[in-house]
XYZ file of C-alpha atoms in Angstrom:
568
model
C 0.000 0.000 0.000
C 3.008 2.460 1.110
C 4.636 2.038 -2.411
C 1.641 2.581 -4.322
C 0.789 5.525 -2.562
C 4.930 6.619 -3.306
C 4.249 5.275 -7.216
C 0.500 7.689 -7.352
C 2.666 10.325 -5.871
C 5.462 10.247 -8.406
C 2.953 10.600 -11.371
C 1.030 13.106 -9.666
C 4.165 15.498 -9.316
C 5.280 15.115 -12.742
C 1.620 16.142 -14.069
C 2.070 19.151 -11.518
C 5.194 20.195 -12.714
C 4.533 19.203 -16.518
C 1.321 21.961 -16.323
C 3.144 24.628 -14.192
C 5.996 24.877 -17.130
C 3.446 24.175 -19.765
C 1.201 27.672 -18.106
C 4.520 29.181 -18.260
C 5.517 28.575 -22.038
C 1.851 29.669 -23.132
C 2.121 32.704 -20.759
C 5.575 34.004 -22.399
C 4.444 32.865 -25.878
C 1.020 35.213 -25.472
C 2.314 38.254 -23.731
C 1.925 41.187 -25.923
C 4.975 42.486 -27.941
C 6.070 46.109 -26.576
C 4.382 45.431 -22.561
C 5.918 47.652 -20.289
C 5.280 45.700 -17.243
C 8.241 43.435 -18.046
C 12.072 44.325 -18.703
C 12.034 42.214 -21.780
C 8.251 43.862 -22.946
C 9.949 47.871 -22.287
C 12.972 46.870 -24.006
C 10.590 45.555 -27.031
C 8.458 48.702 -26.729
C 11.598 50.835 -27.113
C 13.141 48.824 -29.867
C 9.632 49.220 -31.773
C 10.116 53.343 -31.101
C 13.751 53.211 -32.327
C 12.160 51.146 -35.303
C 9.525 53.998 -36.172
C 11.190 57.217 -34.708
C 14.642 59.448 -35.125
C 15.953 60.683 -31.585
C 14.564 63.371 -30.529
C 15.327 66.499 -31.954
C 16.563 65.086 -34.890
C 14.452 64.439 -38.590
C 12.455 63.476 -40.562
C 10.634 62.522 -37.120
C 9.486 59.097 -38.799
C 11.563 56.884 -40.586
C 8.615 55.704 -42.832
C 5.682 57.786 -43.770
C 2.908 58.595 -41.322
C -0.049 60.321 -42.298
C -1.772 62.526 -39.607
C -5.258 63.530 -39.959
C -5.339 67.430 -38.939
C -8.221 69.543 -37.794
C -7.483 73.231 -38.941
C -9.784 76.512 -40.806
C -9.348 77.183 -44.592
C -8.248 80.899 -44.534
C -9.783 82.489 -47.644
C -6.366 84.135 -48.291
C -4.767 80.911 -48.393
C -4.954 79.123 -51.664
C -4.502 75.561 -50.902
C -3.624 74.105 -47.631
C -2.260 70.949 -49.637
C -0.133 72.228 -51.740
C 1.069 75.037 -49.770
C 4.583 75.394 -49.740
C 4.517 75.388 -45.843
C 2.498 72.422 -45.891
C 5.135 70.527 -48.432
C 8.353 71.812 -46.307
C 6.700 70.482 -43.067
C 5.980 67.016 -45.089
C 9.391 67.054 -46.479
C 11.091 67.697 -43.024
C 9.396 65.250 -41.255
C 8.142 62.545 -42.889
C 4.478 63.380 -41.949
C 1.712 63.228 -44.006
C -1.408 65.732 -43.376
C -4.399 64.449 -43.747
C -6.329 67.689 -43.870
C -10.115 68.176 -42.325
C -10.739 72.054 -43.273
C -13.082 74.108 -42.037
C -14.293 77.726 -43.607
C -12.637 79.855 -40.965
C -16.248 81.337 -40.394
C -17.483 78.080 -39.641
C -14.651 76.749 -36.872
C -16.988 77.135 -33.882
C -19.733 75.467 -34.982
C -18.016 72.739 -37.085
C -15.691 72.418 -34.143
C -18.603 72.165 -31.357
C -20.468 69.707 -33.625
C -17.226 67.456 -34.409
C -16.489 67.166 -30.307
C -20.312 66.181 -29.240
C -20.668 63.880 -32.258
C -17.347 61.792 -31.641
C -16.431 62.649 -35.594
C -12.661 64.288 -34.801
C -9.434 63.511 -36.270
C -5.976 62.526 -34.808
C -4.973 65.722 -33.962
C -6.783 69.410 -33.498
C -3.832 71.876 -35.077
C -6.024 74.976 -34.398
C -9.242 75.107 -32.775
C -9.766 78.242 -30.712
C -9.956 75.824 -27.573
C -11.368 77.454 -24.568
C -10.586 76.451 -21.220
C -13.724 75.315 -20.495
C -12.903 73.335 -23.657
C -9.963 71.412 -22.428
C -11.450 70.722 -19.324
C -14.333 69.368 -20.610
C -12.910 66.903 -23.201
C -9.641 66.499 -21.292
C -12.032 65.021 -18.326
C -14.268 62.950 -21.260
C -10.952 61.362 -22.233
C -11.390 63.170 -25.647
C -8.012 65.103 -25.147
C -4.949 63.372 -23.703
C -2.908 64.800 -21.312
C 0.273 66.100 -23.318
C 2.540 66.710 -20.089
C 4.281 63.189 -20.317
C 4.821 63.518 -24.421
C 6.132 67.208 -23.903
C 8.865 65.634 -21.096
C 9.550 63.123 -23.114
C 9.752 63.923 -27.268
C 8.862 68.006 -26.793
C 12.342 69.749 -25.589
C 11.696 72.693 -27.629
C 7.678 72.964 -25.663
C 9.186 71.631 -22.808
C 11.791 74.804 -22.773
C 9.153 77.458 -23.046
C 7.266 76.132 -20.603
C 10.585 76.914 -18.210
C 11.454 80.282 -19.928
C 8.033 82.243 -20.078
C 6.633 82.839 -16.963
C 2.991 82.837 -17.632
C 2.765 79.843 -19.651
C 2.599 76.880 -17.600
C 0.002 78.662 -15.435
C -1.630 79.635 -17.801
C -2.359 76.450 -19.851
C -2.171 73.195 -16.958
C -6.014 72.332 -16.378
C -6.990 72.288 -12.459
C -6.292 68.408 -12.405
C -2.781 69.611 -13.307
C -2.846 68.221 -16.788
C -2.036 70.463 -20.442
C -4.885 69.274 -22.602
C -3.932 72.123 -25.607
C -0.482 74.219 -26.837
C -1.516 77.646 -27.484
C -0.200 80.405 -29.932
C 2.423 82.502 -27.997
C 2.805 85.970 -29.415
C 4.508 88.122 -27.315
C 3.859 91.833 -28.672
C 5.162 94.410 -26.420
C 2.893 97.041 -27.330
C 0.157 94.856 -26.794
C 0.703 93.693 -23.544
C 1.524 97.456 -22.659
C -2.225 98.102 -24.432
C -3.173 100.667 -22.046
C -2.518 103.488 -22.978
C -3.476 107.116 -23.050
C -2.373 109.571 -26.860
C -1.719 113.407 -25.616
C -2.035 115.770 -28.222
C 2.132 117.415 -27.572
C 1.512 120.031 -29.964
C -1.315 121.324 -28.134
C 0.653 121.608 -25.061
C 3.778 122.807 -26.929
C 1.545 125.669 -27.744
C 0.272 126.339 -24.397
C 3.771 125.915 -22.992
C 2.504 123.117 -20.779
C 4.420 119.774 -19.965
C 3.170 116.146 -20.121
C 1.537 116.138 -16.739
C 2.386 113.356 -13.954
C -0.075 113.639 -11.264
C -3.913 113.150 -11.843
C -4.057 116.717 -10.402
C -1.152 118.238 -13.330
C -3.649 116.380 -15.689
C -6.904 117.934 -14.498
C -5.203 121.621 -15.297
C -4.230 120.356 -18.802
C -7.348 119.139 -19.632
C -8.880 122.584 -18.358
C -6.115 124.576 -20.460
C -7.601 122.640 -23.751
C -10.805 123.406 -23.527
C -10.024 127.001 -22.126
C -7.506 128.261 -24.123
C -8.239 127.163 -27.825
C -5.235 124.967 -28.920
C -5.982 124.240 -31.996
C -6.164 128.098 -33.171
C -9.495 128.475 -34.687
C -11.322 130.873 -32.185
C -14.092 128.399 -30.926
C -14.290 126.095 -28.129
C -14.775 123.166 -29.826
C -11.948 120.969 -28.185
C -12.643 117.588 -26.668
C -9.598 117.417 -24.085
C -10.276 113.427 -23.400
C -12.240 110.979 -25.618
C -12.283 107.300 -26.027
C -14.705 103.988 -26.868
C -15.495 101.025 -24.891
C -15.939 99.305 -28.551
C -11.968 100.364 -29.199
C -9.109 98.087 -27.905
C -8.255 99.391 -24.518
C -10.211 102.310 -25.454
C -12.085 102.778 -22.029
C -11.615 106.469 -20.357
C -11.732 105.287 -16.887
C -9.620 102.259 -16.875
C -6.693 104.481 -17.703
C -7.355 107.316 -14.745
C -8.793 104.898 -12.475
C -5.816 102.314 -12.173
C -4.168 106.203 -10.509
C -6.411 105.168 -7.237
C -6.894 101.466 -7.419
C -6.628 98.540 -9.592
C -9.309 99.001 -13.060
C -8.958 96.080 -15.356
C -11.804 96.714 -17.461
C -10.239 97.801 -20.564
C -13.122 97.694 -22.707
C -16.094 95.988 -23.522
C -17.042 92.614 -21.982
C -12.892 92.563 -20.405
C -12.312 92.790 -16.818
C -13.092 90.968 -13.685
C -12.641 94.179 -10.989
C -10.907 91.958 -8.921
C -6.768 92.504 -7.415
C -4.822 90.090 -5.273
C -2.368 91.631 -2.953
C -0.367 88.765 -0.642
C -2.412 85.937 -2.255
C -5.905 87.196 -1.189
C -8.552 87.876 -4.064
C -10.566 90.724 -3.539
C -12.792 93.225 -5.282
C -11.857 96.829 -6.579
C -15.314 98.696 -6.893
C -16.491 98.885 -3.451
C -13.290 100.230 -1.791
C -13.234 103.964 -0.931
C -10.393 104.186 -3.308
C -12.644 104.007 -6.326
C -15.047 105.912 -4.421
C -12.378 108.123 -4.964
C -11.827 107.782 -8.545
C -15.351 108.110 -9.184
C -14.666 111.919 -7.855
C -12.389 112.746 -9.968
C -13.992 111.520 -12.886
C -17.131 112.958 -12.151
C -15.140 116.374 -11.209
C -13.335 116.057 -15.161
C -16.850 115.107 -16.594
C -19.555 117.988 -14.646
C -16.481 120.774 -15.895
C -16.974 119.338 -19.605
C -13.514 117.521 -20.177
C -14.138 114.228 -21.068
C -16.263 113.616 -24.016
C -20.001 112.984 -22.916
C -19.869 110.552 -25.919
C -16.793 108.705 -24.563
C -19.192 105.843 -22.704
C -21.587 105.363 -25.933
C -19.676 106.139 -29.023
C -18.022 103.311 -31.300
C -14.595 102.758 -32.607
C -15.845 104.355 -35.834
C -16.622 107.390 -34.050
C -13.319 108.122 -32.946
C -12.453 107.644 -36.542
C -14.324 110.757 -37.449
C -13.402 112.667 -35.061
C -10.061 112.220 -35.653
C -9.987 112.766 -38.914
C -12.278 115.647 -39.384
C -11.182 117.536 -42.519
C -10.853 121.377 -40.770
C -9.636 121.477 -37.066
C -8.173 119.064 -35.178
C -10.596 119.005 -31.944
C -9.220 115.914 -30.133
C -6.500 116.572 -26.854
C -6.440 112.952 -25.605
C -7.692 109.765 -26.456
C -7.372 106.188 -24.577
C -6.737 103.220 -26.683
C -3.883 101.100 -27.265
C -3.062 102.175 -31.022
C -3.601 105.459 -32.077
C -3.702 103.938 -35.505
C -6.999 103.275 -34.360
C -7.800 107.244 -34.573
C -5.627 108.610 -36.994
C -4.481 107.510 -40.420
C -0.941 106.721 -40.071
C 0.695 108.511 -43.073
C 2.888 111.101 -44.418
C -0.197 112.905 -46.210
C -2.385 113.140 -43.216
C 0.232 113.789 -40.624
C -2.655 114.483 -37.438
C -0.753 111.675 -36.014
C 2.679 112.882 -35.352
C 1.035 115.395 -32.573
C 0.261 112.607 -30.566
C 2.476 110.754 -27.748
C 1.912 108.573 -24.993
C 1.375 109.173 -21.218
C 2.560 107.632 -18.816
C 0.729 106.164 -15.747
C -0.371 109.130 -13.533
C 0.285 109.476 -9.946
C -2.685 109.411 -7.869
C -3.269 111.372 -4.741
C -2.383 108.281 -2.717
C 0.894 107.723 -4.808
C -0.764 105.085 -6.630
C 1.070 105.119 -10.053
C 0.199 101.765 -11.924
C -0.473 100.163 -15.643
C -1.986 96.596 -16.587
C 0.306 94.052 -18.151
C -1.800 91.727 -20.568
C 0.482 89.369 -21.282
C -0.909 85.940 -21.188
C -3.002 82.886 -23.011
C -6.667 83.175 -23.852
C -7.383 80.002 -25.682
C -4.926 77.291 -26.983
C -5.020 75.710 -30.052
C -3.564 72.174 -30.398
C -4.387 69.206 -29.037
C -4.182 65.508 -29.312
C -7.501 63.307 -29.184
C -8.105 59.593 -28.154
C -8.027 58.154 -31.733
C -4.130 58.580 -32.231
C -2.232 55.801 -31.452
C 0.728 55.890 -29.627
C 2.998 56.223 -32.204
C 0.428 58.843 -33.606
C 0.619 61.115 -30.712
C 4.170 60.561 -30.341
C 5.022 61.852 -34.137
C 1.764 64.556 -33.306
C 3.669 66.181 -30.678
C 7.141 66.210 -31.991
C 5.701 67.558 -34.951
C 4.096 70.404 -32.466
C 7.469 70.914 -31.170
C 8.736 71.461 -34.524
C 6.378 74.444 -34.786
C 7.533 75.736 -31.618
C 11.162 76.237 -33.310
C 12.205 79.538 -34.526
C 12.917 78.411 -38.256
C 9.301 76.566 -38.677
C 7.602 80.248 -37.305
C 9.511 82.273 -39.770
C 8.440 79.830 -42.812
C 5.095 79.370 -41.370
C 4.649 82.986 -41.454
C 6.446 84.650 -44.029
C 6.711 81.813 -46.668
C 9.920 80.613 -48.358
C 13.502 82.843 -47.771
C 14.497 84.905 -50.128
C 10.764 85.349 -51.552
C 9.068 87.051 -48.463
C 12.000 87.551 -46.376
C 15.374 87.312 -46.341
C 18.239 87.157 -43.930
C 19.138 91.169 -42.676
C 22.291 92.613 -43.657
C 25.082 93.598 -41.620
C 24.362 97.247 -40.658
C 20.199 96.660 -40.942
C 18.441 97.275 -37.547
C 15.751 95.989 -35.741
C 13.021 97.593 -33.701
C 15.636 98.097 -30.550
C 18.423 99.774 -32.839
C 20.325 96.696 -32.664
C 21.510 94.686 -35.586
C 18.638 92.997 -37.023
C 18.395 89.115 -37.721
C 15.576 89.250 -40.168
C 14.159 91.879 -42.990
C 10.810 91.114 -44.997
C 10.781 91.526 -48.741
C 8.480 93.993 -50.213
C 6.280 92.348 -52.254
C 3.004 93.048 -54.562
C -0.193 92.660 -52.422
C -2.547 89.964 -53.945
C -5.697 88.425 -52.798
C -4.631 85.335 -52.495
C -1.002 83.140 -51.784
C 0.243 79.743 -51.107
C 3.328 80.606 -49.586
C 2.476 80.199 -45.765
C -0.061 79.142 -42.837
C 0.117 82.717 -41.970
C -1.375 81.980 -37.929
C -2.457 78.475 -38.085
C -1.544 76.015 -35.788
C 0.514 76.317 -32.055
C 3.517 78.833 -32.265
C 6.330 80.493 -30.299
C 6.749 83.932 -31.239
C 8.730 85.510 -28.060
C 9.693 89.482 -27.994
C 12.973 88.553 -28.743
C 11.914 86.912 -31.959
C 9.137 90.050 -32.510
C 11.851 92.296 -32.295
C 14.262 90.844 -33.873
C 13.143 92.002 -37.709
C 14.414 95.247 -39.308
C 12.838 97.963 -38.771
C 12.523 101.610 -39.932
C 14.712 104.011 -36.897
C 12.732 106.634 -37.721
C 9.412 106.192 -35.721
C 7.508 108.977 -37.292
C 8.447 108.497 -41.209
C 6.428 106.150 -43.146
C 6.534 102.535 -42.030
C 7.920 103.463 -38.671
C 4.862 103.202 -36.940
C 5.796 99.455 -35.298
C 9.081 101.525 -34.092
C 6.815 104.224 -32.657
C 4.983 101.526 -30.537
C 7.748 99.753 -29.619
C 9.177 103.124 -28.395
C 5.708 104.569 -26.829
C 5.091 101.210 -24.715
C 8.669 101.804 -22.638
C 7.047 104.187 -21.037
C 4.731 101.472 -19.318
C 7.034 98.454 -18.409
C 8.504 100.503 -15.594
C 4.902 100.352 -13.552
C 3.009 97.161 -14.281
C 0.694 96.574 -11.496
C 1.818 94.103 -8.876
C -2.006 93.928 -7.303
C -3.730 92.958 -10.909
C -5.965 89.467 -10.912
C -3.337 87.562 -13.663
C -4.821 86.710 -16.574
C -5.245 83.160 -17.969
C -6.383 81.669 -14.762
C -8.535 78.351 -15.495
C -11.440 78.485 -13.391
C -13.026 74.956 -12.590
C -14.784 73.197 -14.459
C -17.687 72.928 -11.499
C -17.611 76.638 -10.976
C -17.138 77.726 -14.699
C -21.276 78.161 -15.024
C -21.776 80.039 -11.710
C -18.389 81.958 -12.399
C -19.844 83.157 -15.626
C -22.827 84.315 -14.700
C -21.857 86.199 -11.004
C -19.451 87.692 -13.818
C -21.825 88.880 -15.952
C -24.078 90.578 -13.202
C -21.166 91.881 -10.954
C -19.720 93.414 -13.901
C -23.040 94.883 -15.753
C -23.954 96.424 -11.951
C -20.354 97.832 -11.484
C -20.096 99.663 -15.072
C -23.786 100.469 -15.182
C -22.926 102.375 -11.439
C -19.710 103.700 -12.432
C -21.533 105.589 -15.980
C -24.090 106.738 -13.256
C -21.677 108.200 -10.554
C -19.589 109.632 -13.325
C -21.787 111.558 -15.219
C -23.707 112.824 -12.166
C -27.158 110.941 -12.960
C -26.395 109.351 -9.196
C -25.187 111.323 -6.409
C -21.554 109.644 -5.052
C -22.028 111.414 -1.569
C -25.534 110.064 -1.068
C -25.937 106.990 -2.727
C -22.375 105.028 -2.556
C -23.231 103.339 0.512
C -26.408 101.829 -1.497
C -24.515 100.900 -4.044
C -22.035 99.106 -2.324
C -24.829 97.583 -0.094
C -26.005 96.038 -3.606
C -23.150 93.608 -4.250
C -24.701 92.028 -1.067
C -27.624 90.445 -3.295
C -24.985 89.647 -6.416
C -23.099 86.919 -4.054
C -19.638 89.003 -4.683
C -18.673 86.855 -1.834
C -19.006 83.510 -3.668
C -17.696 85.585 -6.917
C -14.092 85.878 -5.125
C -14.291 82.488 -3.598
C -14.222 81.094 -7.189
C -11.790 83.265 -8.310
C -9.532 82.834 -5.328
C -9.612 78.909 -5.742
C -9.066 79.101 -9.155
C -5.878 81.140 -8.221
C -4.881 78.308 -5.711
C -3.752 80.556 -3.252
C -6.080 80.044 -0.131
């Protein structure tokens, strides 16, 4: 009995041990090529890469074609997005093939809405206006991956400016710390310095006045225009201060106000009224600072210098008055471009009177601008069809566009056709030697030369600045010069206390954000027009005013806004 039992026992191991390597065999025989859990699967999955990929940095970016199908508008001033000559030299450098999906430029928002809810999108989105509320939305759905690990990994060039610009990170990582989208960077220094305020220097020239510096030294010069007929023709017809909520930083208050307290409403539908000074969020409009501000502009506006029109009129009004064909009536205008006045050229020289102010000194000391610098939207992204050798080539192909050479093709076309290398001796916008200098050519409807803005992009200030430029900032073609010079004057006093812009606000307080927006802000201006032009009384009815935020939920407003900030 004992030696059958050892015999049973014998067979029964060996049919044990027969399975166990048998399960083994079958195990190693089905494990999927390229699995990273496993040394041998990684080093697989890496030898695959190496198969379909150059290193990094280096092209083509593929050894064998890939095609990528591309969500992007059809410009009408582009000819053909296929045959482009951007198009071919991006092809051609890295071994990519676009599959195009166009869209009418007209059309992107609802094409692109209807594409995203229907589950109909490509490979990759190279340009859709994505909001934030965008990428949160579809980076949450799984729609848009995360790019963050690809950008470490295959994006150096991305990965770079992310370190470099200060804004950028911030201003693109989702609250659940992921970057769904690359934006367009274009740093313009006169933009981001957009608010500004055009004295009329001949006028004071003639009055033998300076450029004042104090809200109080700008109160007299105002007076003195409308007093003491500047513009020689014997009638008091001068506006001393105009503007246009409709015009691009055109708003008359912002300008003054930002003298007592922080104003970031710049113009229509921009501006939040909220500052953050050691991390806390707070509101602007109900402090006795802009109580304060209020009085002076409704001291300027009951003694007739600012423009009653100046809180109704449109851009195109300022156009007229501008350029009225007798007298020149205008002493002062808010807007970032005075282009936006005045036609900028040798035959109607208007312009040339005109200079910039700097921020005024309040009576507190308060002496501040707005910096603007930042993302709105982004534009690229990568969605859950690619594959992962698809969003591998998709974002070294991104990073591609981030480099200095693809932005000047992208933009300007081939060398020597729409630019050209500068010339020792040719300067740029700073009077230093320049690195660029376009190529004059004949202005047609139509081209196939470029992208002109399609697509994620890295133009820096350096970059900007670095094309030749006319030195002269009031001769023909100098007006970029002229800008460039004009927005010094701001740099110097960018507000420290301004709300930063680009802030995502999350995704389960984007609806409620929105709308305490909307009625904080439409109650604020609709006050501020009131106590300004006298139709309220500041002395008697600030304290109801301020008393009506109370019913608004301002105090939920800043709670959003001071979580979206992430400084508690």
């Amino acid at each position: 009995m004992r030696k059958g039992w050892k015999k049973s026992s014998a067979i029964l191991l060996y049919i044990v041990l027969s399975c166990v390597v048998f399960l083994s065999a079958c195990s190693k025989d089905t494990e999927a090529p390229g699995n990273g859990n496993t040394e041998s699967g990684q080093k697989e999955n890496n030898q695959v890469q190496e198969d379909v990929f150059t290193a990094v940095g280096s092209y083509p970016i593929v050894n064998k074609q890939m095609t990528l199908k591309m969500f992007a508008p059809q410009f009408p001033t582009i000819e053909n997005m296929e045959t482009n000559a951007f198009t071919k030299h991006l092809e051609e450098k890295t071994n990519i093939k676009i599959a195009w999906d166009l869209v009418p430029n007209n059309s992107l928002e609802d094409r692109k809405q209807l594409m995203l809810a229907s589950g109909d999108y490509p490979e990759v989105i190279l340009h859709g206006n994505l909001t934030r509320e965008e990428q949160m939305k579809y980076g949450k759905q799984g729609v848009f991956l995360p790019l963050n690990d690809l950008i470490e990994k295959y994006a150096p060039t991305i990965k770079k400016a992310l370190e470099e610009i200060p804004y950028m990170k911030s201003s693109i990582t989702a609250p659940d710390g992921n970057i769904y989208a690359l934006p367009q960077i274009n740093e313009c220094y006169h933009c981001d310095n957009g608010l500004k305020l055009w004295m009329n220097k001949a006028w004071l020239d003639k009055l033998g006045l300076q450029l004042p510096t104090t809200t109080e030294e700008f109160y007299q010069v105002l007076k003195a225009f409308k007093e003491k007929d500047p513009n020689g023709n014997g009638k008091q017809d001068e506006l001393p201060l105009t503007g246009s909520d409709e015009m691009w930083a055109g708003n008359v208050s912002a300008f003054l106000m930002n003298s007592f307290i922080v104003d970031d409403y710049t113009e229509k539908n921009a501006g939040t009224f909220l500052s953050v000074k050691d991390g806390k969020v707070d509101f602007s409009a109900n402090k006795d600072e802009w109580k304060q501000g209020l009085e002076y502009l409704n001291k300027l506006y009951k003694e007739g210098l600012i423009d009653p029109a100046a809180f109704t009129q449109n851009a195109d009004a300022i156009q007229q008055l501008a350029n009225r064909e007798k007298d020149n009536i205008m002493g002062a205008v808010t807007t970032a471009l005075i282009s936006y006045g005045y036609n900028m050229t040798d035959e109607q020289p208007r312009h040339k009177d005109y200079v910039t102010l700097p921020p005024l000194k309040g009576p507190n000391g308060v002496q501040q601008t707005l910096n603007f610098a930042g993302i709105s939207k982004s534009q690229f992204a990568i969605t859950n069809k690619a594959t992962e050798e698809q969003q591998i080539a998709a974002i070294r192909l991104a990073d591609y566009l981030y480099t200095e050479e693809a932005i000047v093709l992208q933009e300007k076309g081939p060398e020597n056709k729409g630019w050209r290398k500068a010339k020792d001796g040719e300067l740029d916008i700073d009077g230093k030697q320049a690195k660029y200098a376009d190529i004059q050519q004949e202005k047609k409807q139509t081209h196939n030369d470029g992208w002109e803005q399609i697509g994620p992009s890295l133009r820096t200030y350096e970059y900007r600045s670095s094309w030749m430029a006319i030195q002269d900032p009031l001769a023909d073609g100098g007006y970029g010069t002229r800008l460039n010079t004009e927005s010094k004057k701001y740099e110097a006093y960018h507000s420290k206390e301004m709300y930063p812009n680009g802030v995502f606000i999350a995704q389960e307080d984007a609806e409620i954000a929105a709308q305490l927006k909307t009625t904080i802000v439409d109650y604020t201006k609709s006050n501020m027009a009131q106590f300004i032009t006298g139709s309220k009384d500041i002395g008697k009815e600030w304290d109801a005013y301020v008393k009506g935020f109370d019913g608004l939920q301002l105090g939920k407003y800043i709670e959003i806004y001071q979580k979206a900030l992430g400084v508690q």
